[in-house]
Amino acid sequence: MDHGRVNPTMKLEDQGISGLGQVYYNYLEPDLIAEAIKRGEGTLGKGGAMLVTTGKFTGRSPKDKHVVRSASTESTIWWENNTAMEPDAFDRLYDDMTEHMKGREYFVQDLVGGADPQLQLDVRMVTELAWHSLFIRHMLRRPAREDLMSFAPDFTIINCPTFKADPEKHGCRSDTVIAINFDRKMILIGGTEYAGENKKSVFTLLNYILPGKGVMAMHCSANHAIGNPVDTAVFFGLSGTGKTTLSADPGRVLIGDDEHGWSDRGTFNFEGGCYAKTINLNAEAEPEIFATTSKFGTVIENMVFDPETKELDFEDDSLTANMRCAYPLEYISNASESALGGHPKNIIMLTCDAFGVLPPIARLTPAQAMYHFLSGFTSKVAGTERGVTEPEPTFSTCFGAPFMPRRPEAYGNLLRQKIASHGATCWLVNTGWTGGAYGTGSRMPIKATRALLTAALDGSLSEATFRKDPNFGFEVPVTVDGVDSKLLDPRATWGDAAAYDAQAQKLVEMFSDNFEQYLPFIDEDVRAAAI
């Protein structure tokens, strides 16, 4: 028998998913926490936070992600970046997973991806774990309760961690699987408890659907000036580069911390919450995010805590360096109620340079912006993906290759068109290493990064004197109030200038080698910006 606080007219049975045990539709946070504790899925923490671990996997499994190849996707999917699955293999996977689910209890959340009502995606999330249902309630947008009765999903996502795929039978790589079928409007996730797979599956859907409507899908955070949504800034970057930290500026209104769209009407958040890394989080540097870790319903993922006091240990990474907290956007005091902004006035591309070569900030021409957007240079940081234990230099096109179903040029051309139409100023910001490479140098001081961003966003940085970087050709400010001028010249921060030059040349060659793949698809001005 179905049981829940709001039972929609369209049940799982109406979608052909039958034979399940009790199904809990659209439970609210208190009941989800109660169910999770009753099932032994986690522990109640300080302030009513939900403390959980994700078992074997503490990061995403990008190599186990598959897209069903069909007539409709054959020419639209970037197959070099997305592993194909045959339709009949997906059908077998679906049949076996739904057979495995029979007799078991499941939680259903009917939610929305996208704050723009004209572009929103209605998503039904079916989860085996109660805390996964709590997590996705935070991460997606929650319809009004009166709208849930008539909810009809555009896509359905089923997450069943206890189901193990059979690579030979199901056409996948391992017993962990994330399979996307755009024709059946369904995603199947099995063999992993890591909750980030849920939110990134929705992001992948929007990254495929929205560009077809002329909307730029962006792996970025966003904020705007207080009382002035027209003054919007977006922050591109992979996990660990500072998207969440740097967008949570108390002097600006937070639109969102991770996923956004840019339409003809402006910027809009895809999500309804934030998923912040908590390693070394402290109340002084990031008070708003720190405060969420002891608020009711916040999901605390893979953090060590005192079994008696429930005090969290923000430095102990013995479970993973990818420890996180998930919370609703309204837990941040300066968050936007509408999650909408104007057309970006400033575009920030965040990179974590483990080579210690790039300056803390540089101004980009539109052609350089497309070059760096397509390059997506950063360093993978420990824990975000399985097997990464220390920073690894990498190129992740569009600052989010694992979530990009279409070819990079589709996103790059959209970004370029929108920059041209709305006159955004583009900046490259390095939050990685200075004074040497990883292991020798030190992380860029966050106070300096904040000061540089403040100057960029309030317009004062544009009035500074700039020099042309000899390695990359972009403009670098010579002096900025409140920032050590030596920091602005990476070569000067190294004890051995010749060693810096050799490292810089090595990085230039890496950029050049990586960008060769895009040369057939870009215009001459972008090609000229290539190193």
GROMACS .gro file of C-alpha atoms in nm, residues 18-307:
model
  290
   18SER     CA    1   0.501  -0.245  -0.982
   19GLY     CA    2   0.540  -0.505  -0.710
   20LEU     CA    3   0.731  -0.280  -0.471
   21GLY     CA    4   0.680  -0.280  -0.098
   22GLN     CA    5   0.570   0.036   0.078
   23VAL     CA    6   0.634   0.354  -0.120
   24TYR     CA    7   0.675   0.685   0.064
   25TYR     CA    8   0.581   0.979  -0.158
   26ASN     CA    9   0.714   1.328  -0.096
   27TYR     CA   10   0.805   1.292   0.269
   28LEU     CA   11   0.928   1.610   0.436
   29GLU     CA   12   1.257   1.646   0.621
   30PRO     CA   13   1.150   1.538   0.974
   31ASP     CA   14   0.999   1.211   0.852
   32LEU     CA   15   1.291   1.138   0.620
   33ILE     CA   16   1.535   1.182   0.908
   34ALA     CA   17   1.321   0.961   1.130
   35GLU     CA   18   1.306   0.690   0.862
   36ALA     CA   19   1.680   0.710   0.797
   37ILE     CA   20   1.761   0.668   1.166
   38LYS     CA   21   1.508   0.386   1.207
   39ARG     CA   22   1.674   0.204   0.917
   40GLY     CA   23   2.024   0.255   1.057
   41GLU     CA   24   2.130   0.468   0.761
   42GLY     CA   25   2.291   0.735   0.975
   43THR     CA   26   2.312   0.924   1.304
   44LEU     CA   27   2.136   1.236   1.429
   45GLY     CA   28   2.396   1.508   1.473
   46LYS     CA   29   2.411   1.845   1.645
   47GLY     CA   30   2.119   2.070   1.564
   48GLY     CA   31   1.940   1.785   1.388
   49ALA     CA   32   2.191   1.734   1.107
   50MET     CA   33   2.195   1.390   0.943
   51LEU     CA   34   2.537   1.221   0.968
   52VAL     CA   35   2.594   0.955   0.701
   53THR     CA   36   2.869   0.763   0.527
   54THR     CA   37   2.857   0.640   0.170
   55GLY     CA   38   3.046   0.314   0.210
   56LYS     CA   39   3.282   0.196  -0.060
   57PHE     CA   40   3.242   0.499  -0.285
   58THR     CA   41   3.305   0.849  -0.150
   59GLY     CA   42   3.311   1.021  -0.489
   60ARG     CA   43   3.152   1.002  -0.831
   61SER     CA   44   3.217   0.710  -1.068
   62PRO     CA   45   3.251   0.886  -1.407
   63LYS     CA   46   3.387   0.578  -1.582
   64ASP     CA   47   3.069   0.388  -1.494
   65LYS     CA   48   2.839   0.647  -1.655
   66HIS     CA   49   2.672   0.545  -1.982
   67VAL     CA   50   2.437   0.703  -2.237
   68VAL     CA   51   2.206   0.489  -2.447
   69ARG     CA   52   2.297   0.514  -2.814
   70SER     CA   53   1.991   0.540  -3.040
   71ALA     CA   54   1.875   0.710  -3.359
   72SER     CA   55   1.786   1.023  -3.163
   73THR     CA   56   2.120   1.048  -2.979
   74GLU     CA   57   2.360   0.917  -3.244
   75SER     CA   58   2.445   1.261  -3.384
   76THR     CA   59   2.393   1.474  -3.072
   77ILE     CA   60   2.603   1.302  -2.805
   78TRP     CA   61   2.977   1.358  -2.763
   79TRP     CA   62   3.065   0.989  -2.781
   80GLU     CA   63   3.437   1.039  -2.720
   81ASN     CA   64   3.340   1.164  -2.373
   82ASN     CA   65   3.027   0.954  -2.306
   83THR     CA   66   3.036   0.575  -2.299
   84ALA     CA   67   2.763   0.420  -2.513
   85MET     CA   68   2.513   0.160  -2.396
   86GLU     CA   69   2.293  -0.027  -2.639
   87PRO     CA   70   1.913   0.008  -2.598
   88ASP     CA   71   1.857  -0.363  -2.540
   89ALA     CA   72   2.129  -0.366  -2.271
   90PHE     CA   73   1.949  -0.080  -2.095
   91ASP     CA   74   1.622  -0.271  -2.122
   92ARG     CA   75   1.781  -0.573  -1.955
   93LEU     CA   76   1.927  -0.347  -1.686
   94TYR     CA   77   1.587  -0.190  -1.622
   95ASP     CA   78   1.413  -0.528  -1.605
   96ASP     CA   79   1.668  -0.671  -1.364
   97MET     CA   80   1.677  -0.361  -1.145
   98THR     CA   81   1.299  -0.335  -1.112
   99GLU     CA   82   1.283  -0.710  -1.039
  100HIS     CA   83   1.542  -0.657  -0.764
  101MET     CA   84   1.329  -0.375  -0.623
  102LYS     CA   85   1.015  -0.585  -0.578
  103GLY     CA   86   0.898  -0.616  -0.220
  104ARG     CA   87   1.136  -0.345  -0.098
  105GLU     CA   88   1.046  -0.004   0.042
  106TYR     CA   89   1.127   0.306  -0.162
  107PHE     CA   90   1.111   0.683  -0.125
  108VAL     CA   91   0.985   0.910  -0.402
  109GLN     CA   92   1.051   1.281  -0.433
  110ASP     CA   93   0.880   1.483  -0.707
  111LEU     CA   94   1.105   1.781  -0.768
  112VAL     CA   95   1.207   2.044  -1.021
  113GLY     CA   96   1.535   2.124  -1.193
  114GLY     CA   97   1.555   2.492  -1.285
  115ALA     CA   98   1.428   2.812  -1.119
  116ASP     CA   99   1.298   2.953  -1.449
  117PRO     CA  100   0.941   2.817  -1.472
  118GLN     CA  101   0.954   2.836  -1.853
  119LEU     CA  102   1.254   2.603  -1.864
  120GLN     CA  103   1.214   2.379  -1.561
  121LEU     CA  104   1.251   2.000  -1.576
  122ASP     CA  105   1.013   1.795  -1.360
  123VAL     CA  106   1.210   1.507  -1.207
  124ARG     CA  107   1.088   1.206  -1.009
  125MET     CA  108   1.364   1.064  -0.786
  126VAL     CA  109   1.310   0.710  -0.659
  127THR     CA  110   1.558   0.613  -0.387
  128GLU     CA  111   1.624   0.306  -0.179
  129LEU     CA  112   1.778   0.513   0.101
  130ALA     CA  113   1.575   0.761   0.305
  131TRP     CA  114   1.872   0.994   0.340
  132HIS     CA  115   1.915   1.002  -0.039
  133SER     CA  116   1.557   1.131  -0.052
  134LEU     CA  117   1.650   1.398   0.204
  135PHE     CA  118   1.963   1.487   0.006
  136ILE     CA  119   1.781   1.535  -0.323
  137ARG     CA  120   1.507   1.741  -0.152
  138HIS     CA  121   1.783   1.983  -0.062
  139MET     CA  122   1.957   1.977  -0.397
  140LEU     CA  123   1.663   2.016  -0.636
  141ARG     CA  124   1.382   2.269  -0.621
  142ARG     CA  125   1.068   2.182  -0.427
  143PRO     CA  126   0.729   2.243  -0.589
  144ALA     CA  127   0.445   2.389  -0.386
  145ARG     CA  128   0.271   2.108  -0.200
  146GLU     CA  129  -0.058   2.179  -0.377
  147ASP     CA  130   0.113   2.117  -0.712
  148LEU     CA  131   0.233   1.769  -0.620
  149MET     CA  132  -0.100   1.594  -0.671
  150SER     CA  133  -0.085   1.661  -1.045
  151PHE     CA  134   0.289   1.611  -1.079
  152ALA     CA  135   0.391   1.424  -1.397
  153PRO     CA  136   0.766   1.370  -1.435
  154ASP     CA  137   0.960   1.462  -1.746
  155PHE     CA  138   1.232   1.221  -1.631
  156THR     CA  139   1.250   0.950  -1.366
  157ILE     CA  140   1.571   0.857  -1.183
  158ILE     CA  141   1.595   0.531  -0.989
  159ASN     CA  142   1.879   0.491  -0.740
  160CYS     CA  143   1.922   0.142  -0.598
  161PRO     CA  144   2.261   0.099  -0.426
  162THR     CA  145   2.199  -0.268  -0.335
  163PHE     CA  146   2.156  -0.361  -0.702
  164LYS     CA  147   2.477  -0.480  -0.867
  165ALA     CA  148   2.497  -0.463  -1.246
  166ASP     CA  149   2.633  -0.747  -1.456
  167PRO     CA  150   2.881  -0.596  -1.706
  168GLU     CA  151   2.843  -0.879  -1.956
  169LYS     CA  152   2.462  -0.878  -1.945
  170HIS     CA  153   2.404  -0.505  -1.906
  171GLY     CA  154   2.677  -0.368  -2.133
  172CYS     CA  155   2.850  -0.168  -1.861
  173ARG     CA  156   3.200  -0.154  -1.712
  174SER     CA  157   3.147  -0.285  -1.358
  175ASP     CA  158   2.875  -0.367  -1.105
  176THR     CA  159   2.839   0.007  -1.050
  177VAL     CA  160   2.631   0.177  -1.317
  178ILE     CA  161   2.480   0.514  -1.408
  179ALA     CA  162   2.278   0.467  -1.727
  180ILE     CA  163   2.098   0.753  -1.905
  181ASN     CA  164   1.824   0.681  -2.159
  182PHE     CA  165   1.698   1.000  -2.324
  183ASP     CA  166   1.436   0.812  -2.526
  184ARG     CA  167   1.283   0.639  -2.224
  185LYS     CA  168   1.337   0.954  -2.014
  186MET     CA  169   1.497   0.755  -1.739
  187ILE     CA  170   1.824   0.722  -1.546
  188LEU     CA  171   1.922   0.408  -1.354
  189ILE     CA  172   2.185   0.422  -1.079
  190GLY     CA  173   2.308   0.108  -0.907
  191GLY     CA  174   2.594  -0.014  -0.691
  192THR     CA  175   2.693   0.316  -0.527
  193GLU     CA  176   2.565   0.507  -0.223
  194TYR     CA  177   2.744   0.830  -0.315
  195ALA     CA  178   2.464   1.088  -0.326
  196GLY     CA  179   2.643   1.320  -0.567
  197GLU     CA  180   2.544   1.084  -0.850
  198ASN     CA  181   2.181   1.191  -0.797
  199LYS     CA  182   2.236   1.562  -0.844
  200LYS     CA  183   2.487   1.529  -1.128
  201SER     CA  184   2.245   1.303  -1.317
  202VAL     CA  185   1.994   1.587  -1.326
  203PHE     CA  186   2.269   1.829  -1.428
  204THR     CA  187   2.359   1.601  -1.718
  205LEU     CA  188   1.995   1.599  -1.833
  206LEU     CA  189   1.978   1.978  -1.832
  207ASN     CA  190   2.314   2.002  -2.006
  208TYR     CA  191   2.166   1.799  -2.290
  209ILE     CA  192   1.819   1.950  -2.311
  210LEU     CA  193   1.876   2.324  -2.261
  211PRO     CA  194   2.138   2.399  -2.533
  212GLY     CA  195   1.882   2.275  -2.785
  213LYS     CA  196   1.666   2.565  -2.665
  214GLY     CA  197   1.946   2.821  -2.694
  215VAL     CA  198   2.013   2.815  -2.319
  216MET     CA  199   2.369   2.793  -2.188
  217ALA     CA  200   2.405   2.524  -1.920
  218MET     CA  201   2.690   2.609  -1.684
  219HIS     CA  202   2.890   2.428  -1.415
  220CYS     CA  203   2.921   2.744  -1.210
  221SER     CA  204   2.814   2.930  -0.900
  222ALA     CA  205   2.649   3.272  -0.928
  223ASN     CA  206   2.569   3.580  -0.723
  224HIS     CA  207   2.455   3.938  -0.779
  225ALA     CA  208   2.495   4.276  -0.613
  226ILE     CA  209   2.259   4.350  -0.326
  227GLY     CA  210   1.948   4.518  -0.466
  228ASN     CA  211   2.080   4.492  -0.821
  229PRO     CA  212   2.027   4.156  -0.999
  230VAL     CA  213   2.157   4.317  -1.319
  231ASP     CA  214   2.505   4.307  -1.163
  232THR     CA  215   2.539   3.928  -1.182
  233ALA     CA  216   2.861   3.726  -1.173
  234VAL     CA  217   2.911   3.359  -1.255
  235PHE     CA  218   3.201   3.143  -1.134
  236PHE     CA  219   3.296   2.847  -1.352
  237GLY     CA  220   3.506   2.574  -1.199
  238LEU     CA  221   3.544   2.209  -1.113
  239SER     CA  222   3.503   2.075  -0.762
  240GLY     CA  223   3.766   2.212  -0.527
  241THR     CA  224   3.837   2.534  -0.716
  242GLY     CA  225   3.624   2.754  -0.487
  243LYS     CA  226   3.285   2.788  -0.659
  244THR     CA  227   3.090   2.751  -0.334
  245THR     CA  228   3.330   2.942  -0.112
  246LEU     CA  229   3.384   3.241  -0.340
  247SER     CA  230   3.021   3.286  -0.443
  248ALA     CA  231   2.907   3.286  -0.078
  249ASP     CA  232   3.009   3.651  -0.040
  250PRO     CA  233   2.815   3.826   0.240
  251GLY     CA  234   2.834   4.147   0.038
  252ARG     CA  235   2.639   3.994  -0.250
  253VAL     CA  236   2.323   3.787  -0.300
  254LEU     CA  237   2.384   3.415  -0.362
  255ILE     CA  238   2.192   3.277  -0.661
  256GLY     CA  239   2.344   2.929  -0.631
  257ASP     CA  240   2.668   2.741  -0.577
  258ASP     CA  241   2.706   2.487  -0.859
  259GLU     CA  242   2.470   2.466  -1.159
  260HIS     CA  243   2.302   2.742  -1.361
  261GLY     CA  244   2.147   2.829  -1.692
  262TRP     CA  245   2.186   3.147  -1.899
  263SER     CA  246   1.879   3.216  -2.110
  264ASP     CA  247   1.757   3.517  -2.306
  265ARG     CA  248   1.607   3.639  -1.978
  266GLY     CA  249   1.920   3.606  -1.765
  267THR     CA  250   2.075   3.363  -1.516
  268PHE     CA  251   1.885   3.101  -1.317
  269ASN     CA  252   1.984   2.835  -1.066
  270PHE     CA  253   1.913   2.472  -1.153
  271GLU     CA  254   1.908   2.371  -0.787
  272GLY     CA  255   1.747   2.448  -0.454
  273GLY     CA  256   2.044   2.381  -0.230
  274CYS     CA  257   2.421   2.367  -0.189
  275TYR     CA  258   2.669   2.081  -0.168
  276ALA     CA  259   2.978   2.222   0.000
  277LYS     CA  260   3.310   2.058   0.075
  278THR     CA  261   3.382   2.063   0.448
  279ILE     CA  262   3.747   1.963   0.472
  280ASN     CA  263   3.923   2.231   0.681
  281LEU     CA  264   3.602   2.434   0.693
  282ASN     CA  265   3.613   2.688   0.975
  283ALA     CA  266   3.376   2.942   1.124
  284GLU     CA  267   3.609   3.238   1.073
  285ALA     CA  268   3.678   3.200   0.702
  286GLU     CA  269   3.334   3.070   0.595
  287PRO     CA  270   3.085   3.139   0.875
  288GLU     CA  271   2.765   3.089   0.673
  289ILE     CA  272   2.865   2.749   0.533
  290PHE     CA  273   3.010   2.640   0.867
  291ALA     CA  274   2.683   2.726   1.042
  292THR     CA  275   2.487   2.493   0.814
  293THR     CA  276   2.673   2.189   0.952
  294SER     CA  277   2.469   2.206   1.272
  295LYS     CA  278   2.133   2.302   1.122
  296PHE     CA  279   1.830   2.077   1.108
  297GLY     CA  280   1.823   1.842   0.812
  298THR     CA  281   2.167   1.925   0.672
  299VAL     CA  282   2.319   1.607   0.532
  300ILE     CA  283   2.674   1.561   0.662
  301GLU     CA  284   2.846   1.318   0.429
  302ASN     CA  285   3.158   1.113   0.516
  303MET     CA  286   3.278   1.321   0.809
  304VAL     CA  287   3.443   1.180   1.120
  305PHE     CA  288   3.262   1.280   1.439
  306ASP     CA  289   3.281   1.218   1.814
  307PRO     CA  290   3.040   0.932   1.891
   0.00000   0.00000   0.00000
